[in-house]
Amino acid sequence: MMNPRMKRVLFALLCVTATAAPAAGPLTLEDCLAEAAANNPDLAAARASVEKARYDRRASYGDLLPQVSASAEAGRNRTETGTSGSNTTRDSASYGISASQSLFTGGRNRAAVDQASANLQGAEADLAAARAGLSYDVRKAFADLLYAQEQIELARTIAARRAENRDLIQLRYEGGRENKGAFLLTDAAARDAQFGVSQAGRYLRVAQRQLARVLGRSETERIQVAGELRAAPVPSDADLAALGLETPEHRKAAAQVRAAQAGLASAKSQYFPELSARASASRTGEDWMPEQDEWFLGLSLSFPFFQGGKNVMNVRGAGAEVRRTESNLKAADEEQVLALEKALADYADAVEQTAVRAKYLEAQGVRAQVARTQYASGLLSFEDWDRIENDLISSQKDDLAGRRAAVLAEAAWDQAQGASRLPDTR
């Protein structure tokens, strides 16, 4: 009979075991995308860049608003006269407040706001590109692991079929109805199929580690995934020119143009005078608190007549930067349309080829079934039967590889558009 203390200890151990080793089921694609979005350091860095650019834009509005400051001072001043040897000591104290407002800077302050806004748009484009890239990496790693899981099952099926064929030929060889070469060939094929099982197992472990790395996991657990290798239908009415204008690459290049235009406006502001208003009120005296009031209210106007040609060179350099970014934008747009065209073509080819390979697999399955019956009845030679068996196995492998290629082509098409399936985790 177990005493109450031992029961409590056993119950506690069972609870700890159940908590420490929960049953982990297979991951779906949505699970992987959510985990990667939460843990990926590159994505976190891109989000931080957007946050910094947003604060920089807010800070750029500061020059458009009044500037207010307060000051206070108290001290003692000692003056020594060398000829007479007399010393003078004087206390002083003051405090006050001052305000200034920039009225006209030739457009420099507004250009600073525009430039900060363009930098924010560029950072957002970088974030969109990072999200699209991570989404592709996760989908590729997920598809590779799903492929590896199906591949090892297919390899086991092929190994079992090869072993069955070897046993059949061995019986026929021992019975004098088949030659030794046929038996040795089927035995080699069975051994090769067993190697295929081992190879598929090693590829499975590599695929598991690759997905773990993309998800940001450090542990080496054997991840399992659930899903199917099936690509979505290819869009038939894709407007590549319009899609190109939505890509992160276009948005980044367009933001650089806007930043360069703002830089040109800022450089041209050096040709104009600056006007500002200033007001201040203070109290001064020898003791604290001072009681002598002082105030000032006025305007300040400045105009740079000569700067050694620096302002002219700055404007010309800024104009060249605008032309450079505009050329880059044109080149980026042309490149994006080409990339979209190629990605869509590869996607369509992969999907259509998958359908063709499925038909071949169906035909080879029926053909192999008929051939097996004919060979057992003596109506088909070993060479013809063996060739049909090899064709079936090749079709099975091609079908699996083709379905993975179609899924990867779909993911590449989405990445070319800058599309992401990551959840929005702000």
GROMACS .gro file of N, CA, C and O in nm, residues 265-343:
model
  316
  265ALA      N    1   1.594   7.111  -5.362
  265ALA     CA    2   1.523   7.228  -5.308
  265ALA      C    3   1.598   7.288  -5.190
  265ALA      O    4   1.605   7.411  -5.174
  266SER      N    5   1.657   7.203  -5.106
  266SER     CA    6   1.733   7.252  -4.992
  266SER      C    7   1.858   7.327  -5.040
  266SER      O    8   1.894   7.432  -4.984
  267ALA      N    9   1.924   7.275  -5.143
  267ALA     CA   10   2.043   7.343  -5.195
  267ALA      C   11   2.007   7.478  -5.256
  267ALA      O   12   2.080   7.577  -5.239
  268LYS      N   13   1.894   7.486  -5.326
  268LYS     CA   14   1.853   7.612  -5.387
  268LYS      C   15   1.813   7.716  -5.283
  268LYS      O   16   1.813   7.837  -5.312
  269SER      N   17   1.778   7.673  -5.162
  269SER     CA   18   1.738   7.768  -5.059
  269SER      C   19   1.852   7.861  -5.019
  269SER      O   20   1.828   7.967  -4.960
  270GLN      N   21   1.977   7.822  -5.053
  270GLN     CA   22   2.091   7.907  -5.020
  270GLN      C   23   2.093   8.036  -5.102
  270GLN      O   24   2.165   8.130  -5.069
  271TYR      N   25   2.015   8.039  -5.211
  271TYR     CA   26   2.008   8.159  -5.294
  271TYR      C   27   1.914   8.266  -5.235
  271TYR      O   28   1.908   8.377  -5.286
  272PHE      N   29   1.838   8.229  -5.132
  272PHE     CA   30   1.735   8.319  -5.080
  272PHE      C   31   1.775   8.370  -4.941
  272PHE      O   32   1.850   8.304  -4.868
  273PRO      N   33   1.722   8.488  -4.903
  273PRO     CA   34   1.748   8.537  -4.767
  273PRO      C   35   1.670   8.457  -4.665
  273PRO      O   36   1.574   8.387  -4.698
  274GLU      N   37   1.711   8.468  -4.540
  274GLU     CA   38   1.642   8.403  -4.429
  274GLU      C   39   1.583   8.510  -4.338
  274GLU      O   40   1.652   8.607  -4.303
  275LEU      N   41   1.459   8.490  -4.301
  275LEU     CA   42   1.388   8.585  -4.216
  275LEU      C   43   1.332   8.511  -4.096
  275LEU      O   44   1.268   8.406  -4.111
  276SER      N   45   1.354   8.566  -3.979
  276SER     CA   46   1.302   8.505  -3.857
  276SER      C   47   1.263   8.613  -3.758
  276SER      O   48   1.312   8.727  -3.764
  277ALA      N   49   1.172   8.580  -3.669
  277ALA     CA   50   1.127   8.671  -3.563
  277ALA      C   51   1.177   8.619  -3.430
  277ALA      O   52   1.184   8.497  -3.408
  278ARG      N   53   1.208   8.714  -3.341
  278ARG     CA   54   1.263   8.673  -3.211
  278ARG      C   55   1.206   8.764  -3.102
  278ARG      O   56   1.192   8.884  -3.121
  279ALA      N   57   1.175   8.705  -2.990
  279ALA     CA   58   1.125   8.780  -2.875
  279ALA      C   59   1.187   8.722  -2.749
  279ALA      O   60   1.208   8.600  -2.740
  280SER      N   61   1.217   8.812  -2.653
  280SER     CA   62   1.275   8.764  -2.528
  280SER      C   63   1.234   8.858  -2.415
  280SER      O   64   1.207   8.978  -2.437
  281ALA      N   65   1.229   8.806  -2.295
  281ALA     CA   66   1.202   8.883  -2.174
  281ALA      C   67   1.289   8.828  -2.064
  281ALA      O   68   1.301   8.706  -2.047
  282SER      N   69   1.351   8.919  -1.986
  282SER     CA   70   1.442   8.873  -1.882
  282SER      C   71   1.449   8.975  -1.769
  282SER      O   72   1.402   9.089  -1.781
  283ARG      N   73   1.508   8.932  -1.660
  283ARG     CA   74   1.536   9.020  -1.547
  283ARG      C   75   1.682   9.003  -1.510
  283ARG      O   76   1.734   8.891  -1.504
  284THR      N   77   1.746   9.119  -1.482
  284THR     CA   78   1.887   9.117  -1.445
  284THR      C   79   1.908   9.204  -1.323
  284THR      O   80   1.827   9.292  -1.289
  285GLY      N   81   2.019   9.182  -1.258
  285GLY     CA   82   2.054   9.262  -1.140
  285GLY      C   83   2.173   9.203  -1.069
  285GLY      O   84   2.232   9.103  -1.115
  286GLU      N   85   2.207   9.264  -0.954
  286GLU     CA   86   2.322   9.215  -0.880
  286GLU      C   87   2.284   9.109  -0.776
  286GLU      O   88   2.369   9.031  -0.733
  287ASP      N   89   2.159   9.107  -0.736
  287ASP     CA   90   2.115   9.011  -0.634
  287ASP      C   91   2.010   8.917  -0.693
  287ASP      O   92   1.944   8.946  -0.792
  288TRP      N   93   1.997   8.805  -0.628
  288TRP     CA   94   1.893   8.708  -0.664
  288TRP      C   95   1.778   8.723  -0.565
  288TRP      O   96   1.803   8.718  -0.442
  289MET      N   97   1.657   8.757  -0.605
  289MET     CA   98   1.609   8.758  -0.742
  289MET      C   99   1.626   8.895  -0.805
  289MET      O  100   1.591   8.996  -0.743
  290PRO      N  101   1.675   8.905  -0.927
  290PRO     CA  102   1.691   9.035  -0.993
  290PRO      C  103   1.555   9.095  -1.028
  290PRO      O  104   1.459   9.022  -1.053
  291GLU      N  105   1.550   9.228  -1.030
  291GLU     CA  106   1.422   9.296  -1.055
  291GLU      C  107   1.425   9.390  -1.175
  291GLU      O  108   1.324   9.453  -1.207
  292GLN      N  109   1.538   9.406  -1.239
  292GLN     CA  110   1.546   9.496  -1.354
  292GLN      C  111   1.498   9.423  -1.480
  292GLN      O  112   1.555   9.322  -1.520
  293ASP      N  113   1.388   9.470  -1.538
  293ASP     CA  114   1.327   9.405  -1.654
  293ASP      C  115   1.395   9.447  -1.783
  293ASP      O  116   1.434   9.563  -1.802
  294GLU      N  117   1.410   9.347  -1.873
  294GLU     CA  118   1.457   9.373  -2.009
  294GLU      C  119   1.372   9.290  -2.104
  294GLU      O  120   1.332   9.178  -2.072
  295TRP      N  121   1.345   9.345  -2.221
  295TRP     CA  122   1.273   9.267  -2.321
  295TRP      C  123   1.319   9.309  -2.459
  295TRP      O  124   1.376   9.416  -2.479
  296PHE      N  125   1.294   9.215  -2.555
  296PHE     CA  126   1.335   9.241  -2.692
  296PHE      C  127   1.232   9.179  -2.785
  296PHE      O  128   1.184   9.068  -2.761
  297LEU      N  129   1.198   9.249  -2.892
  297LEU     CA  130   1.106   9.199  -2.994
  297LEU      C  131   1.156   9.253  -3.128
  297LEU      O  132   1.172   9.376  -3.144
  298GLY      N  133   1.181   9.164  -3.222
  298GLY     CA  134   1.231   9.213  -3.350
  298GLY      C  135   1.239   9.106  -3.455
  298GLY      O  136   1.201   8.989  -3.436
  299LEU      N  137   1.287   9.145  -3.573
  299LEU     CA  138   1.304   9.057  -3.689
  299LEU      C  139   1.451   9.048  -3.722
  299LEU      O  140   1.529   9.142  -3.700
  300SER      N  141   1.489   8.935  -3.779
  300SER     CA  142   1.627   8.914  -3.822
  300SER      C  143   1.627   8.872  -3.968
  300SER      O  144   1.556   8.778  -4.007
  301LEU      N  145   1.704   8.941  -4.050
  301LEU     CA  146   1.714   8.913  -4.193
  301LEU      C  147   1.860   8.893  -4.228
  301LEU      O  148   1.945   8.976  -4.193
  302SER      N  149   1.889   8.782  -4.295
  302SER     CA  150   2.027   8.757  -4.339
  302SER      C  151   2.025   8.709  -4.483
  302SER      O  152   1.932   8.641  -4.527
  303PHE      N  153   2.131   8.746  -4.556
  303PHE     CA  154   2.140   8.705  -4.697
  303PHE      C  155   2.287   8.680  -4.729
  303PHE      O  156   2.372   8.769  -4.711
  304PRO      N  157   2.320   8.557  -4.775
  304PRO     CA  158   2.460   8.528  -4.808
  304PRO      C  159   2.495   8.582  -4.947
  304PRO      O  160   2.449   8.530  -5.049
  305PHE      N  161   2.576   8.685  -4.951
  305PHE     CA  162   2.613   8.743  -5.079
  305PHE      C  163   2.720   8.661  -5.151
  305PHE      O  164   2.717   8.648  -5.273
  306PHE      N  165   2.812   8.606  -5.076
  306PHE     CA  166   2.921   8.530  -5.141
  306PHE      C  167   2.966   8.418  -5.049
  306PHE      O  168   2.997   8.443  -4.932
  307GLN      N  169   2.968   8.298  -5.101
  307GLN     CA  170   3.010   8.181  -5.024
  307GLN      C  171   3.121   8.104  -5.095
  307GLN      O  172   3.136   7.984  -5.076
  308GLY      N  173   3.195   8.174  -5.178
  308GLY     CA  174   3.304   8.107  -5.248
  308GLY      C  175   3.260   8.010  -5.355
  308GLY      O  176   3.336   7.920  -5.394
  309GLY      N  177   3.137   8.023  -5.402
  309GLY     CA  178   3.086   7.932  -5.505
  309GLY      C  179   3.033   7.801  -5.452
  309GLY      O  180   2.988   7.714  -5.529
  310LYS      N  181   3.035   7.785  -5.319
  310LYS     CA  182   2.988   7.658  -5.261
  310LYS      C  183   2.841   7.633  -5.289
  310LYS      O  184   2.801   7.520  -5.320
  311ASN      N  185   2.758   7.737  -5.280
  311ASN     CA  186   2.615   7.719  -5.303
  311ASN      C  187   2.588   7.678  -5.447
  311ASN      O  188   2.499   7.596  -5.474
  312VAL      N  189   2.662   7.734  -5.542
  312VAL     CA  190   2.643   7.697  -5.683
  312VAL      C  191   2.678   7.550  -5.706
  312VAL      O  192   2.604   7.475  -5.771
  313MET      N  193   2.791   7.507  -5.649
  313MET     CA  194   2.832   7.368  -5.666
  313MET      C  195   2.734   7.272  -5.596
  313MET      O  196   2.707   7.162  -5.645
  314ASN      N  197   2.682   7.314  -5.482
  314ASN     CA  198   2.584   7.229  -5.412
  314ASN      C  199   2.459   7.209  -5.496
  314ASN      O  200   2.403   7.099  -5.503
  315VAL      N  201   2.412   7.315  -5.562
  315VAL     CA  202   2.293   7.304  -5.645
  315VAL      C  203   2.320   7.214  -5.765
  315VAL      O  204   2.237   7.129  -5.802
  316ARG      N  205   2.435   7.232  -5.828
  316ARG     CA  206   2.466   7.147  -5.943
  316ARG      C  207   2.480   7.000  -5.903
  316ARG      O  208   2.434   6.910  -5.974
  317GLY      N  209   2.544   6.977  -5.790
  317GLY     CA  210   2.557   6.838  -5.742
  317GLY      C  211   2.422   6.777  -5.709
  317GLY      O  212   2.397   6.660  -5.739
  318ALA      N  213   2.336   6.856  -5.646
  318ALA     CA  214   2.203   6.805  -5.613
  318ALA      C  215   2.123   6.777  -5.740
  318ALA      O  216   2.046   6.680  -5.746
  319GLY      N  217   2.138   6.862  -5.842
  319GLY     CA  218   2.069   6.837  -5.968
  319GLY      C  219   2.117   6.708  -6.033
  319GLY      O  220   2.037   6.632  -6.090
  320ALA      N  221   2.247   6.682  -6.027
  320ALA     CA  222   2.300   6.557  -6.081
  320ALA      C  223   2.246   6.436  -6.006
  320ALA      O  224   2.219   6.330  -6.064
  321GLU      N  225   2.230   6.451  -5.875
  321GLU     CA  226   2.174   6.342  -5.795
  321GLU      C  227   2.029   6.314  -5.834
  321GLU      O  228   1.987   6.197  -5.840
  322VAL      N  229   1.953   6.418  -5.864
  322VAL     CA  230   1.816   6.397  -5.911
  322VAL      C  231   1.815   6.320  -6.042
  322VAL      O  232   1.738   6.224  -6.060
  323ARG      N  233   1.902   6.358  -6.134
  323ARG     CA  234   1.906   6.287  -6.263
  323ARG      C  235   1.950   6.142  -6.245
  323ARG      O  236   1.899   6.052  -6.314
  324ARG      N  237   2.042   6.119  -6.152
  324ARG     CA  238   2.087   5.981  -6.128
  324ARG      C  239   1.974   5.895  -6.075
  324ARG      O  240   1.952   5.782  -6.122
  325THR      N  241   1.903   5.946  -5.976
  325THR     CA  242   1.794   5.867  -5.917
  325THR      C  243   1.679   5.847  -6.015
  325THR      O  244   1.615   5.741  -6.015
  326GLU      N  245   1.653   5.944  -6.100
  326GLU     CA  246   1.548   5.928  -6.200
  326GLU      C  247   1.586   5.819  -6.301
  326GLU      O  248   1.501   5.740  -6.343
  327SER      N  249   1.713   5.815  -6.339
  327SER     CA  250   1.758   5.709  -6.429
  327SER      C  251   1.750   5.573  -6.362
  327SER      O  252   1.711   5.473  -6.424
  328ASN      N  253   1.787   5.569  -6.234
  328ASN     CA  254   1.776   5.443  -6.160
  328ASN      C  255   1.632   5.396  -6.150
  328ASN      O  256   1.603   5.276  -6.157
  329LEU      N  257   1.541   5.490  -6.132
  329LEU     CA  258   1.399   5.454  -6.123
  329LEU      C  259   1.351   5.394  -6.255
  329LEU      O  260   1.280   5.292  -6.256
  330LYS      N  261   1.389   5.455  -6.366
  330LYS     CA  262   1.348   5.401  -6.497
  330LYS      C  263   1.405   5.261  -6.518
  330LYS      O  264   1.334   5.170  -6.564
  331ALA      N  265   1.533   5.243  -6.485
  331ALA     CA  266   1.595   5.112  -6.501
  331ALA      C  267   1.530   5.009  -6.409
  331ALA      O  268   1.508   4.893  -6.448
  332ALA      N  269   1.498   5.050  -6.286
  332ALA     CA  270   1.435   4.958  -6.191
  332ALA      C  271   1.297   4.914  -6.239
  332ALA      O  272   1.261   4.797  -6.227
  333ASP      N  273   1.221   5.006  -6.295
  333ASP     CA  274   1.088   4.971  -6.345
  333ASP      C  275   1.098   4.871  -6.460
  333ASP      O  276   1.021   4.774  -6.467
  334GLU      N  277   1.191   4.895  -6.552
  334GLU     CA  278   1.207   4.802  -6.664
  334GLU      C  279   1.252   4.665  -6.615
  334GLU      O  280   1.205   4.561  -6.663
  335GLU      N  281   1.342   4.665  -6.516
  335GLU     CA  282   1.391   4.539  -6.462
  335GLU      C  283   1.281   4.463  -6.389
  335GLU      O  284   1.272   4.340  -6.398
  336GLN      N  285   1.194   4.535  -6.318
  336GLN     CA  286   1.087   4.469  -6.244
  336GLN      C  287   0.985   4.406  -6.338
  336GLN      O  288   0.936   4.296  -6.313
  337VAL      N  289   0.951   4.474  -6.446
  337VAL     CA  290   0.857   4.417  -6.542
  337VAL      C  291   0.915   4.290  -6.603
  337VAL      O  292   0.845   4.188  -6.620
  338LEU      N  293   1.045   4.293  -6.634
  338LEU     CA  294   1.111   4.174  -6.689
  338LEU      C  295   1.111   4.061  -6.587
  338LEU      O  296   1.084   3.944  -6.621
  339ALA      N  297   1.143   4.094  -6.461
  339ALA     CA  298   1.145   3.991  -6.357
  339ALA      C  299   1.006   3.931  -6.335
  339ALA      O  300   0.992   3.809  -6.316
  340LEU      N  301   0.904   4.015  -6.339
  340LEU     CA  302   0.767   3.965  -6.324
  340LEU      C  303   0.728   3.875  -6.442
  340LEU      O  304   0.663   3.772  -6.424
  341GLU      N  305   0.767   3.916  -6.561
  341GLU     CA  306   0.737   3.836  -6.680
  341GLU      C  307   0.801   3.698  -6.670
  341GLU      O  308   0.738   3.596  -6.700
  342LYS      N  309   0.926   3.695  -6.630
  342LYS     CA  310   0.996   3.567  -6.618
  342LYS      C  311   0.936   3.482  -6.507
  342LYS      O  312   0.918   3.360  -6.524
  343ALA      N  313   0.909   3.543  -6.390
  343ALA     CA  314   0.852   3.466  -6.279
  343ALA      C  315   0.716   3.409  -6.315
  343ALA      O  316   0.685   3.294  -6.280
   0.00000   0.00000   0.00000
